[in-house]
Coordinates of C-alpha atoms (C1' of nucleotides) in Angstrom, one line a residue:
Chain A
M1 CA -3.9 -0.4 3.2
P2 CA -0.4 0.9 4.3
E3 CA 0.7 4.4 3.2
L4 CA 3.3 6.3 3.5
P5 CA 2.4 7.7 7.5
E6 CA 1.9 4.3 8.0
V7 CA 5.1 2.9 6.9
E8 CA 7.0 5.6 8.5
T9 CA 5.2 5.1 11.7
V10 CA 6.3 1.6 11.4
R11 CA 10.1 2.6 10.2
S12 CA 10.5 4.7 13.1
G13 CA 9.3 2.1 15.4
L14 CA 11.8 -0.3 13.8
A15 CA 14.7 1.7 14.6
G16 CA 14.3 1.3 17.8
V17 CA 14.6 -2.3 17.9
V18 CA 16.9 -3.2 15.1
T19 CA 19.7 -0.3 14.6
G20 CA 22.9 -2.0 15.9
R21 CA 21.7 -5.2 16.6
T22 CA 23.1 -8.3 14.9
V23 CA 21.0 -11.2 13.5
L24 CA 21.9 -14.8 15.5
A25 CA 19.2 -16.7 13.4
T26 CA 16.6 -16.3 10.4
R27 CA 13.2 -18.1 10.0
V28 CA 11.2 -18.3 6.8
L29 CA 7.9 -20.0 7.7
H30 CA 5.9 -19.3 4.2
P31 CA 8.0 -19.3 1.2
R32 CA 6.0 -16.5 -0.1
P33 CA 7.2 -13.6 1.6
V34 CA 10.5 -13.7 0.4
R35 CA 9.9 -14.6 -3.0
R36 CA 11.7 -11.7 -4.4
H37 CA 14.9 -12.8 -2.7
L38 CA 15.7 -15.0 -5.7
P39 CA 18.5 -17.6 -4.3
G40 CA 15.3 -18.6 -2.3
P41 CA 14.0 -18.8 1.2
D42 CA 17.1 -21.3 2.5
D43 CA 19.7 -18.7 1.0
F44 CA 17.7 -15.7 3.1
E45 CA 17.9 -17.6 6.2
A46 CA 21.7 -18.4 6.1
A47 CA 22.2 -14.8 4.2
L48 CA 21.8 -12.6 7.4
V49 CA 23.7 -14.5 10.3
G50 CA 25.8 -12.5 12.3
R51 CA 25.3 -9.2 10.1
T52 CA 24.2 -5.8 12.0
F53 CA 21.3 -3.7 10.7
G54 CA 21.8 0.2 10.8
E55 CA 18.7 2.3 11.2
P56 CA 16.1 1.7 8.6
R57 CA 15.3 3.9 6.0
R58 CA 12.2 4.4 3.6
R59 CA 11.2 5.6 0.2
G60 CA 7.5 5.9 -0.4
K61 CA 5.8 2.8 0.7
F62 CA 9.3 0.9 0.9
L63 CA 11.4 0.0 3.4
W64 CA 15.1 -0.9 3.8
L65 CA 17.5 -2.0 6.6
P66 CA 21.0 -1.0 5.6
L67 CA 23.4 -3.8 6.4
D68 CA 26.7 -2.8 8.0
D69 CA 28.7 -4.4 5.1
G70 CA 26.9 -2.2 2.3
D71 CA 23.8 -4.8 1.8
A72 CA 20.3 -4.3 3.1
V73 CA 17.0 -5.8 3.5
V74 CA 14.3 -4.2 1.5
A75 CA 10.9 -4.8 2.9
H76 CA 7.5 -3.7 1.6
L77 CA 4.1 -4.0 3.8
G78 CA 1.7 -4.7 0.7
M79 CA -1.5 -5.0 2.3
S80 CA -1.5 -6.3 5.5
G81 CA 2.4 -6.6 6.4
Q82 CA 3.4 -5.8 10.0
F83 CA 6.5 -5.9 11.8
R84 CA 6.2 -7.0 15.3
S85 CA 9.0 -7.1 18.3
D86 CA 8.6 -9.8 21.1
V87 CA 10.3 -12.4 23.2
P88 CA 11.3 -15.7 21.1
E89 CA 9.3 -17.7 23.9
A90 CA 5.7 -15.7 23.1
P91 CA 3.3 -17.3 21.1
L92 CA 3.9 -16.4 17.2
Q93 CA 1.3 -13.9 15.8
P94 CA -1.2 -15.5 13.3
N95 CA 0.4 -15.6 9.7
T96 CA 3.8 -14.7 10.9
R97 CA 6.0 -15.4 7.9
V98 CA 9.6 -14.3 8.6
T99 CA 11.4 -14.5 12.4
W100 CA 14.8 -12.8 13.3
D101 CA 16.7 -13.1 16.4
L102 CA 18.3 -11.0 17.3
D103 CA 21.6 -10.6 19.9
D104 CA 19.6 -8.7 22.4
G105 CA 16.9 -11.5 23.2
R106 CA 14.4 -9.9 21.4
Q107 CA 12.8 -11.5 18.1
L108 CA 11.8 -9.2 15.0
R109 CA 8.3 -10.9 13.4
F110 CA 7.2 -10.4 9.8
V111 CA 3.7 -10.9 9.9
D112 CA 1.1 -10.8 7.0
Q113 CA -1.9 -12.3 6.0
R114 CA -2.7 -11.7 2.5
M115 CA 1.1 -11.6 1.6
F116 CA 1.2 -8.8 -0.8
G117 CA 4.6 -7.7 1.1
G118 CA 7.6 -9.4 1.3
V119 CA 10.9 -9.0 2.4
W120 CA 14.3 -9.6 0.3
L121 CA 18.3 -9.0 0.1
S122 CA 19.6 -6.3 -1.7
P123 CA 23.1 -6.6 -2.5
G124 CA 25.0 -3.5 -2.3
G125 CA 21.6 -1.6 -1.1
A126 CA 22.3 0.2 1.9
A127 CA 22.4 3.7 0.8
L128 CA 19.6 3.2 -2.3
P129 CA 18.5 -0.6 -2.9
S130 CA 18.5 -0.7 -6.9
E131 CA 14.9 -2.7 -6.7
L132 CA 14.0 0.8 -6.0
R133 CA 15.4 3.0 -8.0
H134 CA 12.2 3.5 -10.5
I135 CA 10.5 4.2 -7.1
A136 CA 10.0 8.5 -7.1
L137 CA 10.8 10.1 -4.3
D138 CA 7.8 10.8 -1.8
P139 CA 6.0 14.2 -0.5
F140 CA 8.2 13.8 2.5
D141 CA 11.3 13.6 0.8
P142 CA 13.6 17.1 1.1
G143 CA 14.1 16.9 -2.7
F144 CA 10.5 16.3 -3.5
D145 CA 9.4 18.9 -6.1
P146 CA 6.0 19.6 -6.5
V147 CA 5.9 21.6 -9.5
A148 CA 8.7 19.5 -11.1
V149 CA 6.1 16.4 -10.7
A150 CA 3.4 18.3 -11.8
R151 CA 4.9 18.9 -15.4
R152 CA 5.4 15.4 -15.9
I153 CA 1.6 14.8 -14.8
V154 CA 0.3 17.2 -17.1
R155 CA 1.7 16.1 -19.9
R156 CA -0.1 12.5 -19.7
S157 CA -3.6 11.9 -20.8
A158 CA -4.6 9.3 -18.1
G159 CA -6.7 10.3 -15.0
I160 CA -5.7 12.1 -12.0
K161 CA -5.9 9.4 -9.8
R162 CA -4.2 6.6 -12.0
L163 CA -1.1 9.6 -12.1
I164 CA -0.8 9.9 -8.5
L165 CA -1.1 6.1 -8.0
D166 CA 1.7 5.7 -10.0
Q167 CA 4.7 5.4 -8.0
T168 CA 7.2 6.3 -10.7
L169 CA 5.7 9.4 -10.6
V170 CA 5.4 10.1 -6.9
S171 CA 5.4 7.7 -4.4
G172 CA 3.8 6.9 -1.1
I173 CA 0.4 7.9 -1.9
G174 CA -2.4 5.1 -1.9
N175 CA -6.0 4.6 -2.6
I176 CA -7.1 6.4 0.5
Y177 CA -4.7 9.4 0.5
A178 CA -5.4 9.8 -3.3
D179 CA -9.0 10.6 -3.1
E180 CA -8.6 12.5 0.7
S181 CA -5.8 14.7 -1.5
L182 CA -8.2 14.9 -4.8
W183 CA -11.4 16.1 -2.3
R184 CA -8.7 18.4 -0.8
A185 CA -7.9 19.9 -3.8
R186 CA -11.7 19.6 -5.8
I187 CA -10.7 17.5 -8.4
H188 CA -12.7 14.6 -9.8
Y189 CA -10.3 11.3 -9.9
D190 CA -10.8 11.1 -13.9
T191 CA -9.8 14.1 -14.7
P192 CA -6.9 13.4 -17.8
G193 CA -3.8 14.8 -16.4
S194 CA -3.6 17.1 -19.5
C195 CA -7.3 19.0 -18.5
L196 CA -4.9 20.5 -15.2
T197 CA -2.7 23.1 -14.7
V198 CA 0.5 22.9 -13.8
R199 CA -0.4 25.4 -10.2
R200 CA -3.2 22.9 -9.5
T201 CA -1.8 19.7 -9.9
A202 CA 1.0 21.0 -7.5
S203 CA -1.5 22.5 -5.3
L204 CA -2.9 18.9 -5.2
L205 CA 0.8 17.1 -4.6
R206 CA 1.1 19.6 -1.3
H207 CA -2.5 18.6 -0.1
G208 CA -1.3 14.9 -0.6
R209 CA 1.7 15.9 1.3
D210 CA -0.1 18.0 4.2
V211 CA -3.0 15.2 4.8
M212 CA -0.3 12.7 5.1
A213 CA 1.7 14.8 7.7
A214 CA -1.7 15.1 9.3
S215 CA -2.1 11.4 9.7
L216 CA 1.3 10.9 10.7
V217 CA 0.3 12.5 13.9
H218 CA -1.9 10.4 14.6
G219 CA -0.1 7.5 13.7
G220 CA 2.8 8.4 16.1
T221 CA 0.3 9.3 19.2
S222 CA -2.7 6.9 19.1
F223 CA -0.7 3.4 18.2
D224 CA 2.0 1.3 19.4
R225 CA 5.1 2.3 17.1
L226 CA 5.2 -1.1 16.1
Y227 CA 1.7 -1.6 15.4
V228 CA -0.4 -0.8 12.3
D229 CA -4.1 -1.9 12.2
V230 CA -4.8 -4.5 9.5
N231 CA -8.4 -2.4 9.1
G232 CA -7.2 -0.1 8.0
S233 CA -10.6 1.8 7.3
S234 CA -11.3 1.8 11.4
G235 CA -9.4 3.3 14.2
Y236 CA -8.3 6.8 14.0
H237 CA -8.9 7.0 10.3
E238 CA -12.7 7.3 10.9
R239 CA -12.1 10.3 12.5
S240 CA -9.8 11.9 10.5
L241 CA -10.5 10.8 6.8
D242 CA -12.9 13.5 5.1
V243 CA -13.8 11.3 2.0
Y244 CA -12.4 7.9 1.7
G245 CA -14.9 5.6 2.9
R246 CA -17.9 7.7 3.5
E247 CA -20.3 6.8 1.1
G248 CA -23.9 8.4 1.9
L249 CA -22.4 10.9 4.5
P250 CA -22.4 14.5 3.9
C251 CA -19.5 16.3 2.4
R252 CA -17.9 17.9 5.4
R253 CA -17.7 21.1 2.9
C254 CA -21.0 21.4 1.1
G255 CA -23.1 18.6 2.6
R256 CA -24.0 16.6 -0.2
A257 CA -23.7 12.9 0.3
I258 CA -20.7 11.1 -0.6
V259 CA -21.0 8.8 -3.4
R260 CA -18.5 6.0 -3.9
E261 CA -17.5 4.8 -7.7
A262 CA -15.6 1.7 -9.0
F263 CA -12.3 2.7 -10.4
A264 CA -9.3 0.2 -11.8
N265 CA -10.8 -2.5 -9.8
R266 CA -11.5 -0.5 -6.2
S267 CA -13.4 2.2 -4.7
S268 CA -13.4 6.1 -5.5
Y269 CA -15.0 8.4 -3.5
R270 CA -15.6 11.6 -4.2
C271 CA -18.2 14.7 -3.2
P272 CA -20.5 15.1 -5.9
F273 CA -20.6 18.8 -5.8
C274 CA -17.1 19.7 -4.9
Q275 CA -15.5 17.3 -7.5
P276 CA -18.0 17.2 -10.8
P277 CA -16.4 15.3 -13.5
S278 CA -14.5 17.3 -16.0
R279 CA -15.7 19.2 -18.7
Chain B
dC1 C1' 6.9 4.6 -24.2
dT2 C1' 1.9 5.6 -22.3
dG3 C1' -2.9 3.4 -21.4
dT4 C1' -5.5 -0.3 -19.5
dG5 C1' -6.6 -4.5 -17.3
dG6 C1' -5.4 -8.7 -15.2
dT7 C1' -2.9 -10.9 -11.1
dC8 C1' -1.5 -12.2 -6.9
dC9 C1' -3.4 -13.4 -1.7
dT10 C1' -6.8 -14.5 2.3
dG11 C1' -10.1 -13.0 5.9
dT12 C1' -14.2 -10.8 6.4
dA13 C1' -19.0 -9.6 4.7
dT14 C1' -23.1 -10.1 2.3
dG15 C1' -26.3 -12.6 -1.0
dC16 C1' -29.4 -16.2 -2.2
Chain C
dT1 C1' -27.4 -23.0 7.6
dG2 C1' -24.6 -23.4 4.4
dC3 C1' -22.3 -22.4 0.2
dA4 C1' -21.0 -18.8 -3.6
dT5 C1' -19.8 -14.8 -4.3
dA6 C1' -17.8 -9.7 -3.5
dC7 C1' -14.7 -7.0 -1.7
dA8 C1' -10.3 -4.9 0.2
dG9 C1' -5.7 -3.1 -2.5
dG10 C1' -0.3 -2.5 -3.7
dA11 C1' 3.3 -3.4 -7.1
dC12 C1' 4.1 -5.6 -11.0
dC13 C1' 3.5 -7.7 -16.1
dA14 C1' 1.3 -8.5 -20.2
dC15 C1' -0.9 -6.6 -24.2
dA16 C1' -2.1 -3.1 -27.8

DNA sequence: CTGTGGTCCTGTATGC
DNA sequence: TGCATACAGGACCACA
């Protein structure tokens, strides 16, 4: 579930935990979350000892923790990843996959039930890990240009939802905020990009930025800064979402029942009146 | 290059 | 009650 607002909440929480801290020891408890560390789990455990973290950074849904020698630890939360800070003596949370003992006596833990997420070392990745070069700027990036992205989108024939979920066009948007953005912009998810104007598409992207910014405010106030609820559809989302997960409930604009439809092995929610099929 | 659909994971919910 | 199946979905990859 974690999309840009949740990942940014984790990033800012991590900043207070790891910045300036030196690693004393790393433990890999399950090999899968370090699968993208090609030298293997043993190498990952040994590689970080004695190295110091800088301030965590983010692009889209990817995080990276710069190291003082120019390398970086890259992290992705996948569906269910969490970072937790605790004392080493505290019992491990279920599904704890990797731990780092830090030089202030705290222990950083990567917890991930479904293991779609992971962590790995990126040589020379402090400024921007090479593995993230194909990831586009996200709508919070000062360099993000909605019109430029819109121009690329309207040249494509795929459905608009698939396009805004394409992290090489715009990053940070996942299934929930895609539906929320499309609802705000009154666009059907399967409208071909080529059937949209640059103006309308740029507006959609600005809606995406706005809805994620509004969610980020909730994430920063009602949650522990290091805690992201695994049950993404519960908690504050129920109050703040307009369309996602609201099958059968009245559209907040027109009152018609929200419908849920299968889309690329997942669900899409839309208002049948505000977001009719194109053509 | 572009579009499409499959795959990886496990806990929870639902159905027979 | 118990077992099987569906579902959640971000990133990546194979294939046409």
